[in-house]
Structures are given as structure tokens and as C-alpha cells.
Amino acid sequence: MDKFRPETFLPLTPVAFEILLALADGERHGYSILQEVEARSGGAVALHAGTLYRALARLLESGLIEELNESPDPSSGDERRRYYRLTARGVAVARAEVGRLEGQLAAARTRRLLKGARA
Amino acid sequence: MMRDVLFRLALLAYPRAFRRHFGAEMQDDFRRTHLGPLGTARTLSTLFWNGVRERGSAIARWTMFPNATPHLYEPNGRHFMFWDTLRADIRHTIRQAIQAPLYTTLAVGALALGIGANSAIFTVVQGVLLKALPYQDPGQLVMVWSHNTKEGKRENPISPANFVDLRAESRDFATLQGYYSFVSNTQIVVDGPPEIAVTSFVTPGLFGLLGRSAMLGRTLTEGDPAGQVVLSHGYWQRRFGGDPNIVNRQVTLDGQPATVIGVMPPEFVFPYKGMIGPTGFTRSLAVDAWTTLLLTGPRMVDASDRFVRNVHYLAAVGRLTRGTGVEQARAGMAAIASRLEQAYPDTNKGWTTTVTPLHEQVVGAVRPALLVLISGVAVILLMACVNVANLVLARSISRQKELAVRAALGASRWRMMQQALTESLVLALAGALLGLVFVRWGVQALVALAPANLPRVQEVAPDATVLLVTLLVALVTGMLVGIMPALFAGRADVRGALQEGSRGTIGSRARHQLRATLVVVEIALAVVLTVGAGLLLRSFAGVMMIDPGFKPDNLLTLQLSVPYRLTTADARRAYYAQWFERLEALPGVTAVGGTTRIPLGSTSVTTSVQVEGKVVPMAELPEVEFRRAMHNYFEAMGIPIRRGRGFTADDGPNAPSAVIINEAMARRVFGQADPLGQRIRTGPNPSGAWSTVVGVIGDIRHAGLEADPAPEMYVNYLQNPPVAPFIAIRTSGDPAAMAELVRAEARAFDPTLAVYDIRTMQQIRSESVAERRFLLVLIGAFGLLALILAAVGVYGVMALVVSERTQEVGVRLALGAAPGEVLGMIVRQALTLAGTGVAAGVAVALTLTPLMANQLFGIPSFDPVTFVAVPIVLVVVATLAAIVPARRAMRVDPLTALRID
């Protein structure tokens, strides 16, 4: 098999990156990803269900996330819910994306686009 | 509750697998979010569009990378449903097709040919027969004609007085408009010498009735005075280079000043060929200009200022009021006509009206021919289906094992049939796709081949309907091709096929019989088509054998329009005398003459005649064709003078008036009596000069080779020289080669003389049968194709028979059979098939050919010559097709044959 190259996934779509971010601190199900994204952005980013699940399907296909076989929290009683977590590839791709964004941020700073930035 | 239902509906946009995977969660998420109506609507719409996009990308992946299915879409038993099966089957079919390129090419090629040809012909049928006419609400439009019951002429033009009365009294028409029942070659002066524009004279309300407006400027409108002209798009482009400032341009039309007021859009056609008067055809029908026809002037009203009632030259088109049916309008018009009959018995006795839907009027005449055409091409497609079905069957033999393995592994019978049907549907769709590529060219070729006067031929173009019909035809084709193999796949003999080296199933009896049946069907279809082609060919030959009554070889014709300065008869007489003298002096010219109506190439004009000493009511006077003969017309045309004499220089303007009649008129007007020396008078008028019949000429087929000769009378042109006659020039050599010489001579003679439409009589004769030839060429081509397909079919089956009987043949040869006997055995088998097919085909053809009786000429639909010749041809073809494999059988080496196992 070819060596895995995270750069081939870049740039991620905003929705895909949000999902990877939400999964970075543990397994979540779809609805909880929606809530997390909305909460973190202070309501600025609202994912539509259709958009979210299509992105989940793509990430599953490319192996950046995976489905858990059973619910991590049986007490939740929500058995219909599928839980997702990042794979090693997912982590690598998310890191690569962060690196790419950092590069852009740095460039923005040197060009004084960021408020309060010093060269 | 409502939200849930809407959500579920929107979810349907997603592929099934996606829905099964995520659907429940998505719905759960949706229930938990609280949104206003606007937010809900927005969410549902994004949901729906995401679903559509997901489905789109799923389909794209399916077709592009059938093997790289993401695990989400992988069938896991529970989801293994229709679409997944279909996908698997299609993939399988494509793999199989790639493995057998020859088979695939043959099958797809045959289907592409069949389907493509059908689509091309359908495009023509759709453009000509089915599409609505380019007028507003064309379903409400009807044509109104006068119906002369005494002479059985249903579609006679209307006289001005009758038109005015019909228009005034009818309650069924929103409007009724008239036009000259012919188009005229009218002189137009733009900026140089006079030219000719084909002009249609219409009452000004006509454009409003048709509901069409101009592309530039305006159309004629009700109440417009004379002296206004609307140009056709083609003429505007051709003559004025598409000048955008054409409106208000001043021209001279028919010697009168006229203003161009508008240009019609390119697709506007008026009138169509079918809307022109009944007798014959004009040379050109592409109208260049429309101008006002006013119901005034000497042609319209008589000396006492009443509308003329006994001369018929108007055609009428009307728009029915909403809710009025054609039947009602027919009855209404007939009632008015019968009132007029009583009020004016002198002129109207025996005259009623004919009301025909406009669409029927325009395309009714060509419908039978086009129906024959589309039936023929449908037979070709059927034959292609049979051939491909045979091919598929043959191939299924070599795939016996594959099918048996599938069955052994538990594939259900239905599942196997589904697979087989999918295969043939994929083949048919591929064929349709390929066929569509050729439809454009096919249609272009058809339009080029079609007679120029085929109505609406310029409106023929492939459109969405054609695409849809092609798709439908492809689906039906796929079913037809696949049904037999599918039934067979459904009952594969598992054990037999899986036995190593077994041969029992390969020659399986049922399959064998099926293939034989298919070939029989194919031969029968070929017989039907070839019989059709044969009948048309015999009819065409019959028509071409008809003696038109003159000698069309070595004859050049043209039309003139003399300059307007020649206002007096004397001036024109002098002009023509010089003109004929100069033409006669040309090298290679043997005789020159002219007439006002040339046979096969112009409309007719009729007049009623009175015979001296016979008193007949005006309405019962015989109607005869009226022409003027110029110079040596009969000699130039090669029209024989049967009795008496032709015109001479002595029949001048001051000599006693002389007429020459044809034999049909002699019979019609004088019966058994001797016409020579009798005196006749034209028109219904009780006064006027008598003319003496001085000669009788042979009959001429004026309105077409197939039309019966009409009664005709000729007067000498010297007594009233025409302004736009046809000239006939008999040449000693090739008449076409003389055309330039004559044109140059005309220019040298008088540059202001308009000379146009120079054609040889053979050309005119050929054009007059163009429709018949079109049908013959196409059906003939189909017949030829049918023969080839039948030969291929016979060859295929016999080749298989030979390869299956190799062993048997080997044994026979080893036991001392002569190779000739083997050949005979195989050929006999083929002949049995051919004989059965031919018998079936003849039976079918006998029931079908009466349907095309109106396309035949001079032969019955059961024409014995065709019905004997075609079976012979097919038997010969089948024999030849069988001889190739039979010779192979003859050369079988007994030793090798016996050693096969």
C-alpha cells in the first residue's frame, strides 16, 4: 500500500475540519458534534444535518474517522446513536490542516491583517 | 408531525444506503432542534439538496469506479436490493461485453442502425405530421373550398362573391380570410432591372388570423390599402442582404409603387403546398413576399359593380370561434352554400363547400407515404432485434457453464432472467446512444433527399420528443431482444451443463428450434419489406413509362416576364416576334414556342365554354383548361396534331378567331360529333365572339404524370399576347447545355427582360415524381438491408448447424456419402427454413399491402409479378447464405471430425 500522505487531503472543507476538531477530545455522536460546533463558535457556525452527515460519510470513507462498535456510555440509553472517533490518519490530517492554517495566520500577521499584531 | 413527514420526504433524496445508515439519527437530530417555520424550511431544503448531491456523486462513482465502492455503500445482505443488483448486473454486462468485442460490436452496431434509422424517420414524421403548424392555436384553423359536385372537384377555389357571402353569413368563424389560390411570379423592381418575386396576395386580416407578427416592422392589418408588401425572411436575406433598414423601402411591385412594411420571421410559412389550388403545382412555392389582396377592381367586380360569382380563384382560411367543432362549421357552411345555390342557380347550382382542418390540408396528402416509411423502418428494427436475439442466444450457449454455475450457487430463476434482461437493455441503450449520434446526419440526409415540395420539410429537426421516443424505442427493443434469452436463462440445465465435456446442452433442442423460428421470422419480415419495395418499384417504373403527351427529351423551358413598357398588344406582338426569331437563329435550336401554362410545371386555369347552337344553363357549362399557344408551341413540345391543323401566322389578331382543342375536350364537349368547324365561346356571357375549332391535338398530362389528362383548349397568343409566358425550346443536342446560351441571348436581346426558372423538361418531369422517388429510394434501401439481414441470419444458423453436425457429417463421409450429398443436406435444411419464412411472409404481405394501395400505380396490391419475384429472390439469397457453411461441411475431414472428443 502507498505511504499515507496527509497533505493530499488538504485543504479540508470547513465542515470536515470542524468535525475533526470536535472529535479531538473523544468520541461523539452526530448530534453532539452539531452541538459542540455550535457551542464553540457561539452559534456563529450552525451545521445543517444534511451537511454534517454527508461530511461524516466522506470522512468515514477516507478513513479519517471510524465508527465505534458499541456505545462508550451504555448509561446514555441512546442505542440508535453511532459514535465516531478520530483514527491515526484523522489526527495526522487534522494536524496537517492546523499547520496549513498556522502558516496562513503567520502570513496574515506579517501583513498586519490581524488586529494588534506586531511584525 | 407534519415536520416529520416533510423530513422523511426530503430524506428520500438520499441514496438508500446513506438513508439506512444515517437516516434515523438525522431525524432524531432534527426533532431535537427547535426552529421557526423559516428555519425549518431552510433546513429541509439544504437537507434535500444535500441528498440530491449525494445521490449524484454516488451515481458518478458507480459509473466511473464500479469497483471502488466505499464501504458505506457496500451491500451487506440487508441492503442488497434492486439498485444494487442492477448495478452488479450492469457491471457484469460491461465486463462480458469487453471480453467479447466482436459480439458486442455486432449487436450494438445492428441495434444502433435499427434504432438510429427509426429515430431519423421519426424525426421527419414528427416534423411533418405531428408538430403543430407555426400559427397561433392552429387547431382552430380550417380551410374552406368550393365543392363542385357536378365534376366531383372537392377543393375548388371560391369566387369573390361567394367568399364575401360566406364570410358575411357564417357564425362559426371568428374570422375568415382569403388569398389567391396560387402564388404569382410577380415583377419587382428594387434598384435595377425588373426581377421576379414569388408573391402571395392575401386579404390584409390574414396575418392577424394566423396570429403571427413580423420580425421587423409590421404585418398587413385589416383595412390596409394596396401598395404594401411584407417580405419573407429568406428573400430579405437573399435579395436585401438582411438590410436592417428595410422597413419603408420603396419598390415597384407588379408595376405599382409599393412600400416594404415588414419582414416575417424565418419559420413563418404561408401558404403551404396543400393550401394552393387543386390543379397541378406552381414551379416555386417558397413565397418571397406577401401583398394586399383587395376585394375591388376588375377581377373582383363585374361591369355592373357586383362581385364576380362565376370565376373561382380565391382560397379561404378561417379561425373557428372557441368551442366550434369542424363538423359544426362544415354544416354551417353547407347551409349557406345551399341558400346561395337557390339564390343564384345560374352560377351556384351544384356548388357546395368543403371545410378541412388546416393541418389535414397541409400534410394529409403525404401522410400515407410517411406511414409506409415509418412502418418500413420499424420492420428493419424488428429484423435487427431478431438478429441480435439470435446472436445473444448463440452466445448464451458458450456461456452455458457460467449460467449453470450461477444457478447451482443458488441464483433464483427470476434473478437469472433479470440478469439476461439487463444485458439486452444495456445493449439496446448503447445502440440507442450510438444511433442518436447518427440521427443528426441521418435527418440531414433525409431532408436533402426529400422532395423540395414535401410540406414542412424545412421544419424537420431532432428535438426532445425525438430523444424521448428514441429512449422508449430502445427500452422496447431491449425487451424484445432479451425476452427469449431471458426465458432460457431462467431454466438452465444445471447438471448437464456442469458435466465436463458434455455436449448435450449445446445443441439443446428447444434452443435450436427457437433459433430456427427466429430465422423464419426474419425471412418473413424480409419478404414483407421486399414485397413493399417491389410494389413501389413497379409503380415507379409504371409512372415513368407514362407518355405525358409530349416529348420531354431535348426540351428546354423557361419563364419570361416582359417589361412593363410593353403596354399594348401590338408592342408585345412585335417584341415576341423578334424574340422568337432570335431564339430560332441560335445554333442547336430546332423549334421554339410558348404557352401560358406549361405541363407538369405550373398551375392551371379553367374556363367554362358554350357551344354554338347548344343552350345549357350557366351552372352546367363544361369547364375546360384554358391556354394560349405561342409561335410553334405544338411542334416545340412534340404534341401531335391528330386532326385539322395547328396555328399558323394567318391566325393573326385580325383573322377570325380559331381554337385548337385536345381529344379529352373533344370527347367531353362534343361527344361523338365532329368538333372540327364547330364554334365555341368562353365564359358564361351571353354575348361575345365565337371561335372556330380548327384542330384537335393529343392529350397532355398537365397536372402530373399520374393525373388523367384534362380537357384543354388553346387559342393563338397573337390575339392577346401574355406578359409572363413559359417558353419551350426544342434542341438538337443536350438541352441543359443550351441554358447559358439562351440566357446570354435574352440579355443581349433586352436587358430589362426578366428570364427565370430555366430548366429542362426532363428535370421538371423528374421533380414531378420526387415524392414517389423519395419513398421508393428509402423503402428500396430498407428492402436491400432486409435481404442482407436475412442472409446474415440464415448464415448464422446454418454455420452453427454445420459446426454441431461436424461429427455426424464425418461419420456420413466415412461411410461413403458423396460430398455433394452433404452439401445438399445442409442446403435442404436452409431451404426448409427459407420456405417456411417465405410462406409466412407472403401471407403477412398479402394482408398488409392493401394498406399501401394509395402509393401504388397501375398494379394491384397483390401484384403477381412482385409476389412471385420476391420469394424467388429470398430463396436464392437463403441458398447462397447456406452454401458457405455447407461447403465447409463438405470439406470436413472424416478423421478429424471423428477425433473431436
Coordinates of C-alpha atoms in Angstrom, one line a residue, chain A residues 29-31 34-35 38 48-54 56-58 60-61 67 78 80-82 84, chain B residues 14 18 20-22 25-26 28-29 32-33 42-43 46-47 50 53-54 57 61 70-73:
Chain A
H29 CA -22.2 11.0 18.1
G30 CA -23.6 13.1 15.4
Y31 CA -25.9 15.3 17.4
L34 CA -23.6 19.5 16.0
Q35 CA -24.0 20.9 19.5
E38 CA -22.5 25.4 17.6
H48 CA -27.3 21.5 8.9
A49 CA -28.0 17.9 9.4
G50 CA -27.6 17.1 5.7
T51 CA -24.2 18.8 5.6
L52 CA -22.9 17.1 8.7
Y53 CA -23.8 13.6 7.7
R54 CA -22.5 13.9 4.2
L56 CA -19.2 12.2 8.1
A57 CA -19.8 9.8 5.3
R58 CA -16.8 11.2 3.3
L60 CA -15.6 7.5 7.1
E61 CA -14.9 6.5 3.5
E67 CA -17.4 4.2 13.9
D78 CA -29.4 6.1 23.3
R80 CA -29.5 4.2 18.0
R81 CA -26.7 6.6 18.1
R82 CA -23.4 5.9 16.3
Y84 CA -17.3 8.3 16.0
Chain B
Y14 CA -30.5 10.5 -0.4
F18 CA -27.0 6.5 3.1
R20 CA -30.3 3.5 6.1
H21 CA -27.0 4.4 7.7
F22 CA -27.7 7.9 8.9
E25 CA -30.0 9.8 13.6
M26 CA -30.6 12.7 11.2
D28 CA -33.6 12.4 15.7
D29 CA -31.3 15.5 15.4
R32 CA -34.2 18.0 18.9
T33 CA -33.5 21.2 17.1
R42 CA -34.3 26.3 5.2
T43 CA -33.1 23.1 6.9
T46 CA -30.5 22.1 2.5
L47 CA -31.3 18.5 3.5
N50 CA -27.5 17.6 0.0
R53 CA -25.9 15.9 -4.4
E54 CA -25.1 12.7 -2.5
S57 CA -21.9 11.7 -6.5
R61 CA -18.8 6.8 -8.6
P70 CA -17.0 3.0 -0.3
H71 CA -17.9 0.6 2.4
L72 CA -20.9 2.7 3.3
Y73 CA -22.5 1.6 0.0

